[in-house]
mmCIF file with all atom_site columns, C-alpha atoms in Angstrom:
data_model
loop_
_atom_site.group_PDB
_atom_site.id
_atom_site.type_symbol
_atom_site.label_atom_id
_atom_site.label_alt_id
_atom_site.label_comp_id
_atom_site.label_asym_id
_atom_site.label_entity_id
_atom_site.label_seq_id
_atom_site.pdbx_PDB_ins_code
_atom_site.Cartn_x
_atom_site.Cartn_y
_atom_site.Cartn_z
_atom_site.occupancy
_atom_site.B_iso_or_equiv
_atom_site.pdbx_formal_charge
_atom_site.auth_seq_id
_atom_site.auth_comp_id
_atom_site.auth_asym_id
_atom_site.auth_atom_id
_atom_site.pdbx_PDB_model_num
ATOM 1   C CA . MET X 1 1   ? -104.948 38.422 -48.065 1.00 56.00 ? 1   MET X CA 1
ATOM 2   C CA . GLY X 1 2   ? -108.029 37.064 -46.423 1.00 82.00 ? 2   GLY X CA 1
ATOM 3   C CA . GLY X 1 3   ? -111.638 37.990 -46.087 1.00 96.00 ? 3   GLY X CA 1
ATOM 4   C CA . GLN X 1 4   ? -114.272 37.887 -43.426 1.00 97.00 ? 4   GLN X CA 1
ATOM 5   C CA . VAL X 1 5   ? -117.468 35.921 -42.758 1.00 98.00 ? 5   VAL X CA 1
ATOM 6   C CA . ILE X 1 6   ? -120.398 38.356 -42.647 1.00 97.00 ? 6   ILE X CA 1
ATOM 7   C CA . ALA X 1 7   ? -123.324 35.915 -42.406 1.00 96.00 ? 7   ALA X CA 1
ATOM 8   C CA . VAL X 1 8   ? -123.935 32.262 -41.484 1.00 97.00 ? 8   VAL X CA 1
ATOM 9   C CA . CYS X 1 9   ? -127.242 31.146 -42.995 1.00 96.00 ? 9   CYS X CA 1
ATOM 10  C CA . ILE X 1 10  ? -129.432 28.053 -42.822 1.00 96.00 ? 10  ILE X CA 1
ATOM 11  C CA . SER X 1 11  ? -132.853 26.894 -43.896 1.00 93.00 ? 11  SER X CA 1
ATOM 12  C CA . GLU X 1 12  ? -134.538 23.982 -42.203 1.00 92.00 ? 12  GLU X CA 1
ATOM 13  C CA . ARG X 1 13  ? -136.331 22.979 -45.438 1.00 91.00 ? 13  ARG X CA 1
ATOM 14  C CA . LYS X 1 14  ? -135.126 22.903 -49.035 1.00 88.00 ? 14  LYS X CA 1
ATOM 15  C CA . GLY X 1 15  ? -136.705 25.486 -51.302 1.00 81.00 ? 15  GLY X CA 1
ATOM 16  C CA . THR X 1 16  ? -137.034 28.141 -48.603 1.00 82.00 ? 16  THR X CA 1
ATOM 17  C CA . PRO X 1 17  ? -134.849 31.229 -48.119 1.00 82.00 ? 17  PRO X CA 1
ATOM 18  C CA . LYS X 1 18  ? -131.963 30.880 -45.719 1.00 91.00 ? 18  LYS X CA 1
ATOM 19  C CA . ARG X 1 19  ? -131.731 33.148 -42.670 1.00 93.00 ? 19  ARG X CA 1
ATOM 20  C CA . ASN X 1 20  ? -128.675 34.522 -40.929 1.00 95.00 ? 20  ASN X CA 1
ATOM 21  C CA . ILE X 1 21  ? -128.177 32.774 -37.578 1.00 97.00 ? 21  ILE X CA 1
ATOM 22  C CA . GLU X 1 22  ? -124.738 34.408 -37.082 1.00 97.00 ? 22  GLU X CA 1
ATOM 23  C CA . ARG X 1 23  ? -122.989 31.265 -35.766 1.00 97.00 ? 23  ARG X CA 1
ATOM 24  C CA . SER X 1 24  ? -123.206 27.525 -36.129 1.00 97.00 ? 24  SER X CA 1
ATOM 25  C CA . PHE X 1 25  ? -121.040 24.450 -36.533 1.00 97.00 ? 25  PHE X CA 1
ATOM 26  C CA . LEU X 1 26  ? -119.654 23.004 -39.720 1.00 98.00 ? 26  LEU X CA 1
ATOM 27  C CA . ILE X 1 27  ? -119.742 19.236 -39.418 1.00 98.00 ? 27  ILE X CA 1
ATOM 28  C CA . GLU X 1 28  ? -116.959 17.272 -41.117 1.00 97.00 ? 28  GLU X CA 1
ATOM 29  C CA . ASN X 1 29  ? -118.144 15.500 -44.293 1.00 97.00 ? 29  ASN X CA 1
ATOM 30  C CA . ARG X 1 30  ? -121.664 16.863 -43.777 1.00 97.00 ? 30  ARG X CA 1
ATOM 31  C CA . GLY X 1 31  ? -122.112 20.660 -43.866 1.00 97.00 ? 31  GLY X CA 1
ATOM 32  C CA . LEU X 1 32  ? -123.670 23.343 -41.715 1.00 97.00 ? 32  LEU X CA 1
ATOM 33  C CA . GLU X 1 33  ? -125.516 22.048 -38.657 1.00 97.00 ? 33  GLU X CA 1
ATOM 34  C CA . GLY X 1 34  ? -129.280 22.488 -39.037 1.00 95.00 ? 34  GLY X CA 1
ATOM 35  C CA . ASP X 1 35  ? -129.204 23.231 -42.775 1.00 96.00 ? 35  ASP X CA 1
ATOM 36  C CA . ALA X 1 36  ? -131.484 21.238 -45.076 1.00 94.00 ? 36  ALA X CA 1
ATOM 37  C CA . HIS X 1 37  ? -128.749 21.006 -47.747 1.00 92.00 ? 37  HIS X CA 1
ATOM 38  C CA . ALA X 1 38  ? -126.163 19.389 -45.465 1.00 95.00 ? 38  ALA X CA 1
ATOM 39  C CA . GLY X 1 39  ? -125.328 15.831 -46.412 1.00 93.00 ? 39  GLY X CA 1
ATOM 40  C CA . ASP X 1 40  ? -122.847 13.373 -47.809 1.00 93.00 ? 40  ASP X CA 1
ATOM 41  C CA . TRP X 1 41  ? -122.381 14.926 -51.246 1.00 92.00 ? 41  TRP X CA 1
ATOM 42  C CA . HIS X 1 42  ? -120.154 17.376 -53.140 1.00 92.00 ? 42  HIS X CA 1
ATOM 43  C CA . ARG X 1 43  ? -122.084 20.557 -52.204 1.00 92.00 ? 43  ARG X CA 1
ATOM 44  C CA . GLN X 1 44  ? -122.103 20.487 -48.405 1.00 97.00 ? 44  GLN X CA 1
ATOM 45  C CA . VAL X 1 45  ? -121.644 24.256 -47.966 1.00 96.00 ? 45  VAL X CA 1
ATOM 46  C CA . SER X 1 46  ? -122.342 27.182 -50.288 1.00 93.00 ? 46  SER X CA 1
ATOM 47  C CA . LEU X 1 47  ? -120.484 30.502 -50.183 1.00 94.00 ? 47  LEU X CA 1
ATOM 48  C CA . LEU X 1 48  ? -121.172 33.837 -51.852 1.00 92.00 ? 48  LEU X CA 1
ATOM 49  C CA . ALA X 1 49  ? -119.392 37.172 -51.523 1.00 91.00 ? 49  ALA X CA 1
ATOM 50  C CA . GLU X 1 50  ? -121.249 40.180 -50.110 1.00 92.00 ? 50  GLU X CA 1
ATOM 51  C CA . GLU X 1 51  ? -119.878 42.087 -53.097 1.00 90.00 ? 51  GLU X CA 1
ATOM 52  C CA . SER X 1 52  ? -121.904 39.790 -55.379 1.00 85.00 ? 52  SER X CA 1
ATOM 53  C CA . ILE X 1 53  ? -125.052 40.300 -53.307 1.00 83.00 ? 53  ILE X CA 1
ATOM 54  C CA . GLU X 1 54  ? -124.461 44.057 -53.406 1.00 84.00 ? 54  GLU X CA 1
ATOM 55  C CA . LYS X 1 55  ? -124.503 43.967 -57.232 1.00 82.00 ? 55  LYS X CA 1
ATOM 56  C CA . MET X 1 56  ? -128.141 42.906 -57.066 1.00 78.00 ? 56  MET X CA 1
ATOM 57  C CA . ARG X 1 57  ? -128.985 45.534 -54.450 1.00 79.00 ? 57  ARG X CA 1
ATOM 58  C CA . MET X 1 58  ? -127.516 48.161 -56.795 1.00 82.00 ? 58  MET X CA 1
ATOM 59  C CA . LYS X 1 59  ? -130.003 46.951 -59.429 1.00 78.00 ? 59  LYS X CA 1
ATOM 60  C CA . GLY X 1 60  ? -132.838 47.642 -57.001 1.00 79.00 ? 60  GLY X CA 1
ATOM 61  C CA . PHE X 1 61  ? -133.458 44.175 -55.597 1.00 77.00 ? 61  PHE X CA 1
ATOM 62  C CA . ASP X 1 62  ? -134.125 43.779 -51.879 1.00 79.00 ? 62  ASP X CA 1
ATOM 63  C CA . VAL X 1 63  ? -131.809 40.832 -51.236 1.00 79.00 ? 63  VAL X CA 1
ATOM 64  C CA . LYS X 1 64  ? -130.336 39.926 -47.846 1.00 81.00 ? 64  LYS X CA 1
ATOM 65  C CA . SER X 1 65  ? -127.613 37.470 -46.916 1.00 82.00 ? 65  SER X CA 1
ATOM 66  C CA . GLY X 1 66  ? -129.059 33.997 -47.445 1.00 82.00 ? 66  GLY X CA 1
ATOM 67  C CA . GLY X 1 67  ? -131.240 35.226 -50.305 1.00 79.00 ? 67  GLY X CA 1
ATOM 68  C CA . PHE X 1 68  ? -129.250 33.270 -52.877 1.00 81.00 ? 68  PHE X CA 1
ATOM 69  C CA . ALA X 1 69  ? -129.365 30.154 -50.666 1.00 83.00 ? 69  ALA X CA 1
ATOM 70  C CA . GLU X 1 70  ? -125.755 30.645 -49.571 1.00 89.00 ? 70  GLU X CA 1
ATOM 71  C CA . ASN X 1 71  ? -124.668 29.254 -46.209 1.00 95.00 ? 71  ASN X CA 1
ATOM 72  C CA . ILE X 1 72  ? -121.752 31.618 -45.742 1.00 96.00 ? 72  ILE X CA 1
ATOM 73  C CA . ALA X 1 73  ? -121.577 35.181 -47.012 1.00 95.00 ? 73  ALA X CA 1
ATOM 74  C CA . THR X 1 74  ? -118.087 36.682 -47.134 1.00 96.00 ? 74  THR X CA 1
ATOM 75  C CA . ARG X 1 75  ? -116.397 40.013 -47.744 1.00 96.00 ? 75  ARG X CA 1
ATOM 76  C CA . ASP X 1 76  ? -112.983 40.801 -49.251 1.00 96.00 ? 76  ASP X CA 1
ATOM 77  C CA . ILE X 1 77  ? -112.194 37.388 -50.738 1.00 95.00 ? 77  ILE X CA 1
ATOM 78  C CA . ASP X 1 78  ? -112.579 36.683 -54.455 1.00 92.00 ? 78  ASP X CA 1
ATOM 79  C CA . LEU X 1 79  ? -114.431 33.390 -54.192 1.00 92.00 ? 79  LEU X CA 1
ATOM 80  C CA . ALA X 1 80  ? -115.176 33.136 -57.917 1.00 86.00 ? 80  ALA X CA 1
ATOM 81  C CA . SER X 1 81  ? -111.463 33.054 -58.746 1.00 90.00 ? 81  SER X CA 1
ATOM 82  C CA . LEU X 1 82  ? -110.764 30.006 -56.567 1.00 92.00 ? 82  LEU X CA 1
ATOM 83  C CA . PRO X 1 83  ? -110.461 26.788 -58.569 1.00 93.00 ? 83  PRO X CA 1
ATOM 84  C CA . ALA X 1 84  ? -111.989 23.501 -57.433 1.00 93.00 ? 84  ALA X CA 1
ATOM 85  C CA . GLY X 1 85  ? -109.626 21.804 -55.006 1.00 96.00 ? 85  GLY X CA 1
ATOM 86  C CA . THR X 1 86  ? -108.658 25.051 -53.220 1.00 96.00 ? 86  THR X CA 1
ATOM 87  C CA . ARG X 1 87  ? -108.747 24.744 -49.467 1.00 97.00 ? 87  ARG X CA 1
ATOM 88  C CA . LEU X 1 88  ? -110.157 27.545 -47.351 1.00 97.00 ? 88  LEU X CA 1
ATOM 89  C CA . GLN X 1 89  ? -109.474 28.158 -43.691 1.00 97.00 ? 89  GLN X CA 1
ATOM 90  C CA . VAL X 1 90  ? -112.359 29.673 -41.751 1.00 97.00 ? 90  VAL X CA 1
ATOM 91  C CA . GLY X 1 91  ? -111.563 30.986 -38.298 1.00 96.00 ? 91  GLY X CA 1
ATOM 92  C CA . LYS X 1 92  ? -109.051 28.975 -36.286 1.00 93.00 ? 92  LYS X CA 1
ATOM 93  C CA . ASP X 1 93  ? -110.264 25.454 -36.966 1.00 95.00 ? 93  ASP X CA 1
ATOM 94  C CA . VAL X 1 94  ? -112.448 24.965 -40.043 1.00 98.00 ? 94  VAL X CA 1
ATOM 95  C CA . ILE X 1 95  ? -111.047 23.740 -43.368 1.00 98.00 ? 95  ILE X CA 1
ATOM 96  C CA . LEU X 1 96  ? -113.243 23.676 -46.487 1.00 98.00 ? 96  LEU X CA 1
ATOM 97  C CA . GLU X 1 97  ? -112.363 22.380 -49.950 1.00 98.00 ? 97  GLU X CA 1
ATOM 98  C CA . VAL X 1 98  ? -113.912 24.019 -53.019 1.00 96.00 ? 98  VAL X CA 1
ATOM 99  C CA . THR X 1 99  ? -115.798 21.413 -55.076 1.00 95.00 ? 99  THR X CA 1
ATOM 100 C CA . GLN X 1 100 ? -117.816 23.461 -57.575 1.00 92.00 ? 100 GLN X CA 1
ATOM 101 C CA . ILE X 1 101 ? -117.935 26.990 -58.955 1.00 86.00 ? 101 ILE X CA 1
ATOM 102 C CA . GLY X 1 102 ? -121.436 28.301 -59.513 1.00 80.00 ? 102 GLY X CA 1
ATOM 103 C CA . LYS X 1 103 ? -124.780 26.651 -60.093 1.00 70.00 ? 103 LYS X CA 1
ATOM 104 C CA . PRO X 1 104 ? -127.529 27.685 -62.487 1.00 59.00 ? 104 PRO X CA 1
ATOM 105 C CA . TYR X 1 105 ? -130.797 28.424 -60.719 1.00 53.00 ? 105 TYR X CA 1
ATOM 106 C CA . HIS X 1 106 ? -133.898 26.606 -61.824 1.00 50.00 ? 106 HIS X CA 1
ATOM 107 C CA . ASP X 1 107 ? -136.021 27.074 -58.710 1.00 49.00 ? 107 ASP X CA 1
ATOM 108 C CA . ARG X 1 108 ? -137.828 30.394 -58.397 1.00 47.00 ? 108 ARG X CA 1
ATOM 109 C CA . ARG X 1 109 ? -138.668 29.849 -54.740 1.00 45.00 ? 109 ARG X CA 1
ATOM 110 C CA . VAL X 1 110 ? -135.237 30.860 -53.448 1.00 46.00 ? 110 VAL X CA 1
ATOM 111 C CA . ILE X 1 111 ? -135.546 34.649 -53.677 1.00 46.00 ? 111 ILE X CA 1
ATOM 112 C CA . GLY X 1 112 ? -138.970 34.942 -55.229 1.00 46.00 ? 112 GLY X CA 1
ATOM 113 C CA . HIS X 1 113 ? -140.211 36.325 -58.480 1.00 42.00 ? 113 HIS X CA 1
ATOM 114 C CA . GLN X 1 114 ? -138.895 39.876 -58.013 1.00 44.00 ? 114 GLN X CA 1
ATOM 115 C CA . ALA X 1 115 ? -135.762 39.036 -59.963 1.00 43.00 ? 115 ALA X CA 1
ATOM 116 C CA . ASP X 1 116 ? -137.118 36.442 -62.401 1.00 42.00 ? 116 ASP X CA 1
ATOM 117 C CA . ASN X 1 117 ? -135.158 37.390 -65.481 1.00 39.00 ? 117 ASN X CA 1
ATOM 118 C CA . CYS X 1 118 ? -132.103 38.897 -63.835 1.00 40.00 ? 118 CYS X CA 1
ATOM 119 C CA . VAL X 1 119 ? -131.103 36.596 -61.002 1.00 39.00 ? 119 VAL X CA 1
ATOM 120 C CA . ILE X 1 120 ? -132.733 33.229 -61.352 1.00 39.00 ? 120 ILE X CA 1
ATOM 121 C CA . SER X 1 121 ? -131.198 32.158 -64.630 1.00 34.00 ? 121 SER X CA 1
ATOM 122 C CA . ARG X 1 122 ? -127.936 30.771 -65.974 1.00 34.00 ? 122 ARG X CA 1
ATOM 123 C CA . GLU X 1 123 ? -126.594 34.316 -65.675 1.00 43.00 ? 123 GLU X CA 1
ATOM 124 C CA . SER X 1 124 ? -127.506 34.642 -61.990 1.00 62.00 ? 124 SER X CA 1
ATOM 125 C CA . VAL X 1 125 ? -124.958 36.051 -59.586 1.00 61.00 ? 125 VAL X CA 1
ATOM 126 C CA . PHE X 1 126 ? -124.611 32.733 -57.770 1.00 60.00 ? 126 PHE X CA 1
ATOM 127 C CA . ALA X 1 127 ? -124.240 30.813 -61.034 1.00 63.00 ? 127 ALA X CA 1
ATOM 128 C CA . ARG X 1 128 ? -121.203 32.925 -61.882 1.00 73.00 ? 128 ARG X CA 1
ATOM 129 C CA . GLU X 1 129 ? -119.766 33.904 -58.518 1.00 81.00 ? 129 GLU X CA 1
ATOM 130 C CA . GLY X 1 130 ? -120.884 31.494 -55.804 1.00 86.00 ? 130 GLY X CA 1
ATOM 131 C CA . ILE X 1 131 ? -118.971 28.381 -54.813 1.00 92.00 ? 131 ILE X CA 1
ATOM 132 C CA . PHE X 1 132 ? -119.641 25.074 -53.110 1.00 94.00 ? 132 PHE X CA 1
ATOM 133 C CA . ALA X 1 133 ? -117.308 23.292 -50.722 1.00 97.00 ? 133 ALA X CA 1
ATOM 134 C CA . ASN X 1 134 ? -117.013 20.186 -48.596 1.00 97.00 ? 134 ASN X CA 1
ATOM 135 C CA . VAL X 1 135 ? -116.099 20.292 -44.928 1.00 98.00 ? 135 VAL X CA 1
ATOM 136 C CA . ILE X 1 136 ? -112.648 18.735 -44.468 1.00 98.00 ? 136 ILE X CA 1
ATOM 137 C CA . LYS X 1 137 ? -112.295 19.785 -40.810 1.00 98.00 ? 137 LYS X CA 1
ATOM 138 C CA . GLY X 1 138 ? -115.315 20.928 -38.829 1.00 98.00 ? 138 GLY X CA 1
ATOM 139 C CA . GLY X 1 139 ? -115.742 23.486 -36.093 1.00 98.00 ? 139 GLY X CA 1
ATOM 140 C CA . GLU X 1 140 ? -117.566 26.646 -35.184 1.00 98.00 ? 140 GLU X CA 1
ATOM 141 C CA . VAL X 1 141 ? -118.129 29.322 -37.823 1.00 98.00 ? 141 VAL X CA 1
ATOM 142 C CA . LYS X 1 142 ? -119.409 32.770 -36.911 1.00 98.00 ? 142 LYS X CA 1
ATOM 143 C CA . VAL X 1 143 ? -119.852 36.277 -38.226 1.00 98.00 ? 143 VAL X CA 1
ATOM 144 C CA . GLY X 1 144 ? -116.511 38.077 -37.993 1.00 97.00 ? 144 GLY X CA 1
ATOM 145 C CA . ASP X 1 145 ? -114.361 34.993 -38.585 1.00 98.00 ? 145 ASP X CA 1
ATOM 146 C CA . ALA X 1 146 ? -111.462 35.377 -40.981 1.00 97.00 ? 146 ALA X CA 1
ATOM 147 C CA . ILE X 1 147 ? -111.543 33.316 -44.188 1.00 98.00 ? 147 ILE X CA 1
ATOM 148 C CA . CYS X 1 148 ? -108.665 32.783 -46.594 1.00 96.00 ? 148 CYS X CA 1
ATOM 149 C CA . ALA X 1 149 ? -107.367 30.403 -49.229 1.00 93.00 ? 149 ALA X CA 1
ATOM 150 C CA . GLU X 1 150 ? -104.718 27.939 -48.099 1.00 82.00 ? 150 GLU X CA 1
ATOM 151 C CA . GLY X 1 151 ? -101.287 29.513 -48.089 1.00 69.00 ? 151 GLY X CA 1
ATOM 152 C CA . GLN X 1 152 ? -102.621 32.987 -47.328 1.00 67.00 ? 152 GLN X CA 1
ATOM 153 C CA . SER X 1 153 ? -102.579 34.469 -43.858 1.00 61.00 ? 153 SER X CA 1
ATOM 154 C CA . LEU X 1 154 ? -105.712 35.012 -41.828 1.00 57.00 ? 154 LEU X CA 1
#
């Protein structure tokens, strides 16, 4: 059972909120075209489920896709349950490989001070539920694309 891409987000500079540009290209061994965090390292692309973002909205925080510095927001795929090494297919062409689960926040600039104690801490939503991946096979990624773990159908 697969999910769906609901946002494709970039920021041109590190430390600034990402914005949804709806489509872009994932570059093999690099990351999302135009994103400040793209590079030759183990966290080329970040993913977070819309369901995780919604948890913060339910607590009263005004958070949009990209607000946790995620490149790709998804729906209907349990990203947090995927172990490192899992391959994800995005759309027809793109293959990602999960490299890290979660990341504690230490930079308050990402979504601002509105959620100081709740979000930007070791217990933040991204720290528990977001994932990082490397781009194994590049290609276009856009809102509406299917996303699934290897071995599942799109």
